[in-house]
PDB file of C-alpha atoms and ligand atoms in Angstrom:
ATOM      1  CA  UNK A   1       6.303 -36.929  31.095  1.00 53.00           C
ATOM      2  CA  UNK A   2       6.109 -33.407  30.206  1.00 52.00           C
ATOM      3  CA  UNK A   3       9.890 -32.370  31.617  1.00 57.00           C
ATOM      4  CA  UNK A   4       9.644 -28.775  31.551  1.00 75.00           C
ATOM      5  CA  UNK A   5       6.854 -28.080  34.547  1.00 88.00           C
ATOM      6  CA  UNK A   6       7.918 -26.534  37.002  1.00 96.00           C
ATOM      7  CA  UNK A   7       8.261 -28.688  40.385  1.00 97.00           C
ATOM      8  CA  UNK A   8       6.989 -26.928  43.104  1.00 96.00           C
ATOM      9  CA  UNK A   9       7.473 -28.786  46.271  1.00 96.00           C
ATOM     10  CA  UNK A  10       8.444 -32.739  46.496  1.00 96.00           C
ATOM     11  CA  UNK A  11       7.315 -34.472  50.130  1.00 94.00           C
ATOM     12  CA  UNK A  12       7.874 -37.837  51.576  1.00 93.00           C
ATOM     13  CA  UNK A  13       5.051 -39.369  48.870  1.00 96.00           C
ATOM     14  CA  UNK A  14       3.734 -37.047  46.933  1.00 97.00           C
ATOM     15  CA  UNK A  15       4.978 -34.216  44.408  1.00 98.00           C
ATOM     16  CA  UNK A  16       4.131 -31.737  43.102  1.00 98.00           C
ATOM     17  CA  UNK A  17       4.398 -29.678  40.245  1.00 98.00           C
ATOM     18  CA  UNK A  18       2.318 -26.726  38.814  1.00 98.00           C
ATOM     19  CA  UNK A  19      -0.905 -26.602  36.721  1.00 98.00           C
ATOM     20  CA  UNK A  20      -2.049 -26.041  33.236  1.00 97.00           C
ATOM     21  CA  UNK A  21      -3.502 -23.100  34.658  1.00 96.00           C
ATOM     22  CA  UNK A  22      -2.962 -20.439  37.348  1.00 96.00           C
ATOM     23  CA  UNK A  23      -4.530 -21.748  40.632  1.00 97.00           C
ATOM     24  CA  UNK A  24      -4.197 -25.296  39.673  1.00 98.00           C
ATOM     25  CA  UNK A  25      -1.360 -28.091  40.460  1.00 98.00           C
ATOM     26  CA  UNK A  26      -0.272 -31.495  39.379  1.00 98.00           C
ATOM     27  CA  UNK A  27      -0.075 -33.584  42.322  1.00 98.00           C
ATOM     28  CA  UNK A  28       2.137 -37.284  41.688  1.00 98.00           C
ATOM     29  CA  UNK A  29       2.090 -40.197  43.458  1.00 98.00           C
ATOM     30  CA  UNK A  30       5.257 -41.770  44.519  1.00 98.00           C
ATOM     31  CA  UNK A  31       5.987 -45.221  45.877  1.00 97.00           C
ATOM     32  CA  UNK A  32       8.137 -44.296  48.540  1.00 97.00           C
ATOM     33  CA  UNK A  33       6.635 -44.940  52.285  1.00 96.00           C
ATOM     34  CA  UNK A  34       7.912 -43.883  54.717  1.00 95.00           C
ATOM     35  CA  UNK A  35       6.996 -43.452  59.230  1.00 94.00           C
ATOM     36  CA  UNK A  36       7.860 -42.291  62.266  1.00 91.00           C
ATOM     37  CA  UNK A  37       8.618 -39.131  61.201  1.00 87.00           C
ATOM     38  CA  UNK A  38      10.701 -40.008  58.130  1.00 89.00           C
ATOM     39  CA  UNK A  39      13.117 -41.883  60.509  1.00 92.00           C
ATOM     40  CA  UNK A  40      12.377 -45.853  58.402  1.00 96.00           C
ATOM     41  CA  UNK A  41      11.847 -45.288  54.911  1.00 96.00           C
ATOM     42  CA  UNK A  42      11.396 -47.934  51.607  1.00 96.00           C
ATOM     43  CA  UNK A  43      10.163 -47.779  47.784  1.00 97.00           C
ATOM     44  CA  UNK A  44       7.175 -50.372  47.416  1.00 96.00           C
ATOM     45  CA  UNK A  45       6.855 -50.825  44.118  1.00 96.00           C
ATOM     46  CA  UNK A  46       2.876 -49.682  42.927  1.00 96.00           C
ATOM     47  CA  UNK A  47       1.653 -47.899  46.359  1.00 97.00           C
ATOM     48  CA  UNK A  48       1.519 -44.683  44.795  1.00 98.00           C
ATOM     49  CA  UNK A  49      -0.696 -45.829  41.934  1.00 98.00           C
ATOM     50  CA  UNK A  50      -3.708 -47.588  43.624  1.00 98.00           C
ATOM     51  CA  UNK A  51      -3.024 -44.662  46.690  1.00 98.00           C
ATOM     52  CA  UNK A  52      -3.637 -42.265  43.390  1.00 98.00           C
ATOM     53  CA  UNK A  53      -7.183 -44.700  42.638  1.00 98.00           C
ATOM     54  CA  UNK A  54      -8.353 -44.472  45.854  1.00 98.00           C
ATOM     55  CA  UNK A  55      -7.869 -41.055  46.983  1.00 98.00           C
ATOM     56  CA  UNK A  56      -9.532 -40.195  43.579  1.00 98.00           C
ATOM     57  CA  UNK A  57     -12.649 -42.591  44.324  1.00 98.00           C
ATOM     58  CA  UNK A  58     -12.976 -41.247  47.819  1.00 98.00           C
ATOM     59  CA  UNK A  59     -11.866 -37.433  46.687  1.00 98.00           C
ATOM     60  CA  UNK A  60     -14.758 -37.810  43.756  1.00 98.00           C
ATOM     61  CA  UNK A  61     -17.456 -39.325  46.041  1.00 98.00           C
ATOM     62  CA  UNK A  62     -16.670 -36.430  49.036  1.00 98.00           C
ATOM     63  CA  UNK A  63     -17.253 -33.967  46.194  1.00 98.00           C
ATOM     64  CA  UNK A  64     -20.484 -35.296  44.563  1.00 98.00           C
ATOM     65  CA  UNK A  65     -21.888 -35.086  48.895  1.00 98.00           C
ATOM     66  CA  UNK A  66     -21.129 -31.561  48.055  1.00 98.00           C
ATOM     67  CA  UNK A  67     -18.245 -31.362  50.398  1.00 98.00           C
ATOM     68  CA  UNK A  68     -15.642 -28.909  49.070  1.00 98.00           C
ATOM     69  CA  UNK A  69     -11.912 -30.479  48.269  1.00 98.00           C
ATOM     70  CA  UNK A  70      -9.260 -29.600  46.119  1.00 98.00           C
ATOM     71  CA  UNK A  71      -9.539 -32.445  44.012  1.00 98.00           C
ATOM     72  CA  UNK A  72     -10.563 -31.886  40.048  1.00 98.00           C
ATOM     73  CA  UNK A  73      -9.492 -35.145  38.613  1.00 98.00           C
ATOM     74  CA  UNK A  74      -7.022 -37.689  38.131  1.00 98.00           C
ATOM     75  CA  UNK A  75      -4.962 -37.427  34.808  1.00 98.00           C
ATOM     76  CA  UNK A  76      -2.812 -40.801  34.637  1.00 98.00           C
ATOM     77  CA  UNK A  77      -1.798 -43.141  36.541  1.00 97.00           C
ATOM     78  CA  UNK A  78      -0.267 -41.485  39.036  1.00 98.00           C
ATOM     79  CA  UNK A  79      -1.136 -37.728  38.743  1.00 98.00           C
ATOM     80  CA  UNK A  80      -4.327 -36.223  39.840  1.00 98.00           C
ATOM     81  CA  UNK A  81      -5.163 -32.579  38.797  1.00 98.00           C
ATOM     82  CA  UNK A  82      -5.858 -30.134  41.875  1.00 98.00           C
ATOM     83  CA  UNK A  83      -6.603 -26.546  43.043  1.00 98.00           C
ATOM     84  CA  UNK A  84      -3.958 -24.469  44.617  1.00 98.00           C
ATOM     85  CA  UNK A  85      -4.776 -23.923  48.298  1.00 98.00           C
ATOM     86  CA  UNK A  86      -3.117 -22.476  50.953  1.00 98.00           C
ATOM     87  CA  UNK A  87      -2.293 -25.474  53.368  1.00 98.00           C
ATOM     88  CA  UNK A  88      -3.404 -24.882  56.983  1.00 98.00           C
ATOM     89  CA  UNK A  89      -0.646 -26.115  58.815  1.00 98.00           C
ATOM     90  CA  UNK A  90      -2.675 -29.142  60.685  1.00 98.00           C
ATOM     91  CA  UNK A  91      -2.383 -32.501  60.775  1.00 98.00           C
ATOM     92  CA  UNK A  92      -6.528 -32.998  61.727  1.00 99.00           C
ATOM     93  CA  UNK A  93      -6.862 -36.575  62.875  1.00 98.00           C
ATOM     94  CA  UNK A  94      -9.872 -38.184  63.300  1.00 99.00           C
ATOM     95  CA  UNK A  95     -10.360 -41.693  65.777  1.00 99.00           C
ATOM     96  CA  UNK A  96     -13.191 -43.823  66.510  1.00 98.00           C
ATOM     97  CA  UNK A  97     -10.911 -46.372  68.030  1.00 98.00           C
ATOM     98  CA  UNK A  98      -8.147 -46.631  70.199  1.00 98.00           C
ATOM     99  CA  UNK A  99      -5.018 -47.176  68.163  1.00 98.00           C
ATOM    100  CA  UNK A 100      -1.264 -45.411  67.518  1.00 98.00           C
ATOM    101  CA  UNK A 101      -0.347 -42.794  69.885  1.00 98.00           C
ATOM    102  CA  UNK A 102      -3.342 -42.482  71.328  1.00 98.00           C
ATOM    103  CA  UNK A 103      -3.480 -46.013  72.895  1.00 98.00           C
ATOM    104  CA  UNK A 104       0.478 -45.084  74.007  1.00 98.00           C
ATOM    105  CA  UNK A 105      -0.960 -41.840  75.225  1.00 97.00           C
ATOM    106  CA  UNK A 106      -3.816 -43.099  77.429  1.00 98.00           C
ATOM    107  CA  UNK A 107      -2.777 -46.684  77.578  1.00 98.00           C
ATOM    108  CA  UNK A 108      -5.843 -47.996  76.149  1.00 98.00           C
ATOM    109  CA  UNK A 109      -5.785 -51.168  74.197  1.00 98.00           C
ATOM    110  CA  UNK A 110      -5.997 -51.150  70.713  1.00 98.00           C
ATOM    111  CA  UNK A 111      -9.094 -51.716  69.160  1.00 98.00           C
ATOM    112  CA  UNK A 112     -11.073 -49.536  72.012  1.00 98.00           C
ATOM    113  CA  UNK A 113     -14.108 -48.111  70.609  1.00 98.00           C
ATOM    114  CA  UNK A 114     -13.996 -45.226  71.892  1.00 98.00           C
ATOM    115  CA  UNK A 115     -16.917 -43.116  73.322  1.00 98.00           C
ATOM    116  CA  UNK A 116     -17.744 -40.880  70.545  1.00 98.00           C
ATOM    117  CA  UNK A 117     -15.210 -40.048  67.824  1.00 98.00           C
ATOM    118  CA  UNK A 118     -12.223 -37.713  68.699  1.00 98.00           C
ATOM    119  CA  UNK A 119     -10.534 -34.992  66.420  1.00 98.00           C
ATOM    120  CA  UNK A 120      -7.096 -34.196  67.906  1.00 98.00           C
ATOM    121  CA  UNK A 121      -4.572 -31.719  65.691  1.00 98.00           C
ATOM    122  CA  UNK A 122      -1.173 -31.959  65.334  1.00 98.00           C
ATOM    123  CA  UNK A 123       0.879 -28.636  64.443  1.00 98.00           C
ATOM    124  CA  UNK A 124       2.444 -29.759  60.756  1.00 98.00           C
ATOM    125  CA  UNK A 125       6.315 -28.970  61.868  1.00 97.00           C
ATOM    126  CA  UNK A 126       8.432 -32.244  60.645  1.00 93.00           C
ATOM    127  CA  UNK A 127      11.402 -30.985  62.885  1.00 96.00           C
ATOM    128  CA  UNK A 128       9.429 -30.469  65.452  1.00 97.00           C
ATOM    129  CA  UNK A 129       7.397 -34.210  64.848  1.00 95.00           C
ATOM    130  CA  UNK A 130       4.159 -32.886  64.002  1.00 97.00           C
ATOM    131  CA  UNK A 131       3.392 -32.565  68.069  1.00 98.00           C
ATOM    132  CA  UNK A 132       0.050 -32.939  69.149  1.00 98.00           C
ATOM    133  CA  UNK A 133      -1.559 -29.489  70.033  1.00 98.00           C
ATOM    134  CA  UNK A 134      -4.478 -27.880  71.451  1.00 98.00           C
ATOM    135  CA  UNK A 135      -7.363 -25.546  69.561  1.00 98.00           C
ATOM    136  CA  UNK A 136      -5.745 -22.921  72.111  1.00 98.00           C
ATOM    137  CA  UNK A 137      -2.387 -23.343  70.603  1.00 98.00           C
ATOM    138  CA  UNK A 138      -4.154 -23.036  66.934  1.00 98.00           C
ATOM    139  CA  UNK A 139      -5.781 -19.943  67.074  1.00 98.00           C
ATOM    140  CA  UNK A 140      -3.520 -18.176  69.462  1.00 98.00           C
ATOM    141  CA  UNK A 141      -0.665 -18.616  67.288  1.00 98.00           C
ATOM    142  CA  UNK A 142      -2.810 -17.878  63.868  1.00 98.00           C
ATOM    143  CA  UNK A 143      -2.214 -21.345  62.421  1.00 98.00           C
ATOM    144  CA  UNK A 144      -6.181 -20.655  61.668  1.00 98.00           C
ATOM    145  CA  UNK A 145      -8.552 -18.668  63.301  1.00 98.00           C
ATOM    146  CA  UNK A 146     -11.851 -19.605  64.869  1.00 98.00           C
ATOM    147  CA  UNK A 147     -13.833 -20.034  61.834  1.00 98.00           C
ATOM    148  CA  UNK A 148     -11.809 -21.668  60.333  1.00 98.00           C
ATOM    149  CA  UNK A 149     -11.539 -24.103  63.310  1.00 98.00           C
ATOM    150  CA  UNK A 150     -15.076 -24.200  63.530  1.00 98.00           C
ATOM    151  CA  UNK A 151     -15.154 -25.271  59.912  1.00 98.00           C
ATOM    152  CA  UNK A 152     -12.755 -27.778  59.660  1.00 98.00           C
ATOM    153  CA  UNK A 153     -14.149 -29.431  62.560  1.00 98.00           C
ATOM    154  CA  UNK A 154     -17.243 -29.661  60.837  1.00 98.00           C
ATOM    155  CA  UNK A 155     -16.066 -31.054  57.904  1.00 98.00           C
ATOM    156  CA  UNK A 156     -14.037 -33.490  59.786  1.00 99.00           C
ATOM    157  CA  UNK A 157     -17.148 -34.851  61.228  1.00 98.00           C
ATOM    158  CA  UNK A 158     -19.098 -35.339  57.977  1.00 98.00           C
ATOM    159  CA  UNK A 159     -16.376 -37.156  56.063  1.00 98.00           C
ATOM    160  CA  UNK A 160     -16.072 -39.536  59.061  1.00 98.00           C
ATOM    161  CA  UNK A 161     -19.617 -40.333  59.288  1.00 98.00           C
ATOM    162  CA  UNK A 162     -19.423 -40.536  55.459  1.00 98.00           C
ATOM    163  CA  UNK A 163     -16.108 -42.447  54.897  1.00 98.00           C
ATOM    164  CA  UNK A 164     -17.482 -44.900  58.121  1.00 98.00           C
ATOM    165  CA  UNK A 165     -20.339 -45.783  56.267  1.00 98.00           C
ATOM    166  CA  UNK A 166     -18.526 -46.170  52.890  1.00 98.00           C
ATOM    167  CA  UNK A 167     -15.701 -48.559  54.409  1.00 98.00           C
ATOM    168  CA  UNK A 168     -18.405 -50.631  56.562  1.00 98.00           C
ATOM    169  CA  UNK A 169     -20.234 -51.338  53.715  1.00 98.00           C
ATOM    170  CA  UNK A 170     -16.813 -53.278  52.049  1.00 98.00           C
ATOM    171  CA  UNK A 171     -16.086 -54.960  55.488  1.00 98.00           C
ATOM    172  CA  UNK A 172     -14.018 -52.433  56.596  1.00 98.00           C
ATOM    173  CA  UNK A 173     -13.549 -50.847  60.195  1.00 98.00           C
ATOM    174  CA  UNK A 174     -12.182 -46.953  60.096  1.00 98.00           C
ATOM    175  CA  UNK A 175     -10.349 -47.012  63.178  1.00 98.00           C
ATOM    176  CA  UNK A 176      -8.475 -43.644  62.505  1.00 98.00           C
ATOM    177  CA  UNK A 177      -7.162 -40.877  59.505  1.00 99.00           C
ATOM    178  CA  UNK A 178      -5.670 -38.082  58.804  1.00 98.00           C
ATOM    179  CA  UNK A 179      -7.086 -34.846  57.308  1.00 99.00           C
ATOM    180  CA  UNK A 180      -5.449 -31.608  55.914  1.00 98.00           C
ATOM    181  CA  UNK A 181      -7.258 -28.682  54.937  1.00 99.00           C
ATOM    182  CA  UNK A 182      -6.234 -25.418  52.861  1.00 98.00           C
ATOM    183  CA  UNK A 183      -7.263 -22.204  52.307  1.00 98.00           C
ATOM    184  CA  UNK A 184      -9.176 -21.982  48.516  1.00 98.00           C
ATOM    185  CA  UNK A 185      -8.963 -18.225  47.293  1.00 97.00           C
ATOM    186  CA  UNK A 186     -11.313 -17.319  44.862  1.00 94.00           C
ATOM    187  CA  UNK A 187     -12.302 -13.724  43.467  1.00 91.00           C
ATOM    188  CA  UNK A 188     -12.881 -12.060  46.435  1.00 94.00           C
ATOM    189  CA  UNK A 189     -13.296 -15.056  49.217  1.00 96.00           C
ATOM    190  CA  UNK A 190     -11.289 -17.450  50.782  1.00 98.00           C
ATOM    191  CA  UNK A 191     -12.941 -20.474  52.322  1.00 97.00           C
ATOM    192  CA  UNK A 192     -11.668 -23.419  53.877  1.00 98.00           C
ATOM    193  CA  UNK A 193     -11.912 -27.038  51.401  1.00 98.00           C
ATOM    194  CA  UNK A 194     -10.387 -30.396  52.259  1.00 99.00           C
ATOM    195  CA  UNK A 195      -7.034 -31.473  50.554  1.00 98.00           C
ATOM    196  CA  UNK A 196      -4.155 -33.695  50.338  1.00 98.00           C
ATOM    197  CA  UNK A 197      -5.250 -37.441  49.791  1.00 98.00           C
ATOM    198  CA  UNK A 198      -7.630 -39.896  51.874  1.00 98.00           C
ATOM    199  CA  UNK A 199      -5.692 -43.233  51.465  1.00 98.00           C
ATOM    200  CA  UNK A 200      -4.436 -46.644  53.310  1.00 98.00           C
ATOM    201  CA  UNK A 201      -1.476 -44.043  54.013  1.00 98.00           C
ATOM    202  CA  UNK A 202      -3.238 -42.255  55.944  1.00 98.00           C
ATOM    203  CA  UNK A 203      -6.064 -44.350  56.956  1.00 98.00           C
ATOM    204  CA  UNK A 204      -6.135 -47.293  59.898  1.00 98.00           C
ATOM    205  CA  UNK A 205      -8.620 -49.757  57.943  1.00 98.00           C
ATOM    206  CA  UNK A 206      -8.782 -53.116  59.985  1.00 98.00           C
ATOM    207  CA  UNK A 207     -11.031 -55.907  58.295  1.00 98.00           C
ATOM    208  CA  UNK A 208     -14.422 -56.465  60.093  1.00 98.00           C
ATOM    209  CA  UNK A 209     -14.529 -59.530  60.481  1.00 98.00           C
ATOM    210  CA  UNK A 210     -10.235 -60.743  61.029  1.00 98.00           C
ATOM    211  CA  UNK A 211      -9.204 -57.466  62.179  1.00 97.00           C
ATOM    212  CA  UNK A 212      -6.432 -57.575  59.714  1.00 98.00           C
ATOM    213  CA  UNK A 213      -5.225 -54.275  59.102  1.00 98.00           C
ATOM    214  CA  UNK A 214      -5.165 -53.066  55.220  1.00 98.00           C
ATOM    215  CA  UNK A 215      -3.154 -50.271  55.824  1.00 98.00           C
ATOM    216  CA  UNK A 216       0.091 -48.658  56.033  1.00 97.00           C
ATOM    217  CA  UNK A 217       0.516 -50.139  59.842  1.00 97.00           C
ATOM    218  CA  UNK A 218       1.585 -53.289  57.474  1.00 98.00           C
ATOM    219  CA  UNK A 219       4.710 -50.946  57.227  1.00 96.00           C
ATOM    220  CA  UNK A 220       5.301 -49.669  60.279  1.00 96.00           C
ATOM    221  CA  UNK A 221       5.153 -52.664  62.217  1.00 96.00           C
ATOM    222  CA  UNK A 222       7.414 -54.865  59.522  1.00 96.00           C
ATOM    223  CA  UNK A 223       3.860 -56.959  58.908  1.00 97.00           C
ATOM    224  CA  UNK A 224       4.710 -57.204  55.086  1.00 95.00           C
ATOM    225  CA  UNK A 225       2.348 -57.609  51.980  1.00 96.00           C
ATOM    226  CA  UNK A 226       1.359 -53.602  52.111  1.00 97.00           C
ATOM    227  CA  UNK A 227       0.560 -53.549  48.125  1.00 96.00           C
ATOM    228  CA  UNK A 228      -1.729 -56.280  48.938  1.00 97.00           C
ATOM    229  CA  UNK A 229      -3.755 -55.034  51.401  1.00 98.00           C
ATOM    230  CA  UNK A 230      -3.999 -51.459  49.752  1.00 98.00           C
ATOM    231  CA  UNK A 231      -5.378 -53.884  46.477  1.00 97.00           C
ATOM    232  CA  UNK A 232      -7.692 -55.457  48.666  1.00 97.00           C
ATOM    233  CA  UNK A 233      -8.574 -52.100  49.988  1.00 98.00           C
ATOM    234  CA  UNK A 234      -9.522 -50.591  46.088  1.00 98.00           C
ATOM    235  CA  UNK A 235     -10.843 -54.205  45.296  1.00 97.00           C
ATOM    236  CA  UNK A 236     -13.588 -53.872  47.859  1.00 98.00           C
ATOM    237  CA  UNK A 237     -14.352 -49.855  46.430  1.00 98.00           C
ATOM    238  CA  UNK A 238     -14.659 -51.646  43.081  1.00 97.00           C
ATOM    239  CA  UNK A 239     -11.733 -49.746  41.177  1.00 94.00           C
ATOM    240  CA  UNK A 240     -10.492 -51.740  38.477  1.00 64.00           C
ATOM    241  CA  UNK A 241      -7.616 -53.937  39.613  1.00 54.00           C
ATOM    242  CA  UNK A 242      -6.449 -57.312  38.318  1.00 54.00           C
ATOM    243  CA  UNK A 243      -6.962 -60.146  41.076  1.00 46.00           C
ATOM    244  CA  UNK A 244      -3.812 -60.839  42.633  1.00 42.00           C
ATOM    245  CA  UNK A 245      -5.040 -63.894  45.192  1.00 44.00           C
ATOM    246  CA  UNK A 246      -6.345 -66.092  41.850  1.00 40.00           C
ATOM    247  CA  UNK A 247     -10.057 -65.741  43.096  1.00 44.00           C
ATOM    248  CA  UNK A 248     -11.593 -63.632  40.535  1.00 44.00           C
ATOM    249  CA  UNK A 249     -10.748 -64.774  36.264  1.00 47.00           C
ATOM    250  CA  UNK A 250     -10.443 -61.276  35.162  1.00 53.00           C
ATOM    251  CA  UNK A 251     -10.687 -57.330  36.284  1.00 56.00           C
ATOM    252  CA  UNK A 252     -14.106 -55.770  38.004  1.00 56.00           C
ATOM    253  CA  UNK A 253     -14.387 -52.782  35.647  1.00 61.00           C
ATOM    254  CA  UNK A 254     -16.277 -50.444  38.123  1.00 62.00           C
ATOM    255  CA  UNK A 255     -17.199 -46.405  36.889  1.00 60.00           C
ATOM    256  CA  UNK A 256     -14.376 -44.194  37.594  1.00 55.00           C
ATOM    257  CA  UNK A 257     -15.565 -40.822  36.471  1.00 54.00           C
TER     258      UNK A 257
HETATM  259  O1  CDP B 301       0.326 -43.245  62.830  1.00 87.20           O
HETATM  260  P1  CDP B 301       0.877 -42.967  64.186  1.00 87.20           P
HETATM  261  O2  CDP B 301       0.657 -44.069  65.150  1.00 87.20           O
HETATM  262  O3  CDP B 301       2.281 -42.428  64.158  1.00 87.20           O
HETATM  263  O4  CDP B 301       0.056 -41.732  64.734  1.00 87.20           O
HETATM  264  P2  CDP B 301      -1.467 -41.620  65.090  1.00 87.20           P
HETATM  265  O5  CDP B 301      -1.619 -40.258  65.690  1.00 87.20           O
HETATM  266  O6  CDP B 301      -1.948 -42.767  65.899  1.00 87.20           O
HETATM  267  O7  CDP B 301      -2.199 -41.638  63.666  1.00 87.20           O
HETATM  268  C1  CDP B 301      -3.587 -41.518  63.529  1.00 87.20           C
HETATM  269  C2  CDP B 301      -3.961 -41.665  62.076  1.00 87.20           C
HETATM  270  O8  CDP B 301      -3.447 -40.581  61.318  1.00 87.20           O
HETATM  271  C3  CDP B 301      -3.417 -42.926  61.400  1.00 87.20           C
HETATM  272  O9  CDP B 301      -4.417 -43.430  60.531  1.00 87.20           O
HETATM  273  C4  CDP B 301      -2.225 -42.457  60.622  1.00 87.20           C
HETATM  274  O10 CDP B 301      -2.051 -43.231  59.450  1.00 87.20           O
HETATM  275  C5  CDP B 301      -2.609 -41.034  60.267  1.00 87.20           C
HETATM  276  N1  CDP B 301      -1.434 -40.155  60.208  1.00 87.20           N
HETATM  277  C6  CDP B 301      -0.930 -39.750  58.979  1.00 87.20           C
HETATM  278  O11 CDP B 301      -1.491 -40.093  57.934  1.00 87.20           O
HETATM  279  N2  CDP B 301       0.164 -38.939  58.904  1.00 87.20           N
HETATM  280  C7  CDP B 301       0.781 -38.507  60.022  1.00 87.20           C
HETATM  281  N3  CDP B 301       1.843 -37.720  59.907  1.00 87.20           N
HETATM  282  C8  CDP B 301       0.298 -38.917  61.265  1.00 87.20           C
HETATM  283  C9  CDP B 301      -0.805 -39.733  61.343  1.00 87.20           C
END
C-alpha cells in the first residue's frame, strides 16, 4: 500500500497510521493474537480481516442507533478509516456472566449469570497489566473526570443492551467485552465517543445452544480452530464469507454499507 504514510503508533493487533485528512487515521488490522498481557503470542493467518468485517458491521450499526464512535468506514480489507480521538486510558469491561478474572476473582463458576450486568475498568498501563481499578482511582488521578465517567458508563450500558440483542438473535450468548473510549475534539467541544474495535478479540461469545465459545478464549486456552469460530461469528451477522464447513454452495452476499 501507499508506503509513505506516516505510522503513528503499532499495538499488539492493530496499527495505525495517519489520515487523508487532519483529525482522521488509518487504523490496520493485523493477524497477530496475542494474551495474558502479551506474555503467549502467534500470527493466525486471516483474524485481522474478518476482525476488520465485524468491527465495521457492529461499528456501522452502533452509529446508525445514533451512538457516537470513531468509526467512518472501512477502506480495504484490512483498514478501516477513523477519527482521531484522544484515548481515555480505560480498559471499560462490560459482563453479564461470570467468566475470566472475574470467576478467579470471586470464584464463581463460569457461565454465572450474573445479577445485573457489571462494568468494571481497568487502568490501560501494559507494564503495569492493565490492573483492575476503581471510579475513585479514575477521577482522582484525572484519567477522566466525572462526566466523562458518567458518560461512558452510559454508553457502556446501551451498546450492551444493543450488542445482547444483536448476538442473541444469531444464537449467540455475550458473556463479556471490552470497551475503549476517546476524547473527540471538535471546534470548540470535546465529547466523549466510543473507539477501538468490538470483535471476537475482545468479545466472550459462547453459542446458545453448545456453549462453544467463538472467541479469542479458543486462543488462550490452546482450544484451536480460532479463524473458524470468528467465520462462524461474521457468518451468523451475514457478512459475506465463503462457507468453510461445506454446508452452504456459495457466499451470503449481505449489505455492507
Ligand atoms: O480476558 P481475560 O480473562 O484476561 O480478562 P477478563 O477481565 O475476564 O476479560 C473480560 C472481557 O474483556 C473479555 O471478553 C476479554 O476478551 C476482554 N478483554 C480485552 O479485550 N482486552 C483486555 N486487555 C482485557 C480483556
Amino acid at each position: 500500500m501507499n508506503q509513505r504514510r506516516r505510522r503513528i503508533y503499532e499495538g499488539k493487533a492493530k496499527i495505525l497510521y495517519e489520515g487523508p485528512e487532519p483529525g482522521t487515521l488509518i487504523v490496520h488490522y493485523k493477524d497477530d493474537a496475542t494474551a495474558h498481557n502479551a506474555q503467549k503470542k502467534a500470527v493466525i493467518e486471516g483474524k485481522g480481516v474478518i476482525n476488520n468485517r465485524i468491527s465495521e458491521l457492529i461499528f456501522n450499526r452502533l452509529n446508525e442507533i445514533g451512538l457516537p464512535t470513531h468509526f467512518i468506514k472501512r477502506l480495504n480489507m484490512r483498514e478501516q478509516l477513523i477519527r482521531e480521538v484522544e484515548i481515555i486510558p480505560l480498559e471499560v469491561i462490560v459482563r453479564n456472566v461470570a467468566a475470566g478474572t472475574l470467576s478467579k476473582r470471586l470464584g464463581l463458576d463460569e457461565g454465572t449469570v450474573l445479577p445485573r450486568s457489571i462494568i468494571e475498568f481497568c487502568y490501560k498501563n501494559d507494564e503495569l497489566g492493565d490492573p483492575l481499578v476503581a471510579e475513585e482511582h479514575v477521577t482522582a488521578f484525572g484519567w477522566a473526570t466525572p462526566q466523562e465517567l458518567d458518560d461512558i458508563m452510559a454508553l457502556s450500558i446501551r451498546i450492551n443492551d444493543f450488542l445482547s440483542g444483536l448476538f442473541l438473535g444469531i444464537g449467540i450468548k455475550l458473556v463479556d467485552f471490552k470497551l475503549e473510549f476517546g476524547r473527540l475534539f471538535e471546534n470548540d467541544t470535546v465529547r466523549v465517543v466510543l473507539a477501538d474495535e468490538i470483535s471476537p478479540d475482545s468479545c466472550r461469545l459462547w453459542d446458545l445452544q453448545t456453549s462453544d465459545k467463538l472467541d479469542k478464549d479458543r486462543f488462550r486456552r490452546d482450544l484451536g480452530g480460532l479463524v473458524e469460530a470468528y467465520q462462524e461469528v461474521a457468518r451468523r451477522l451475514g457478512i459475506l464469507t465463503e462457507s468453510n464447513n461445506g454446508e452452504r454452495s456459495k457466499p451470503v452476499l449481505v449489505k455492507s454499507d
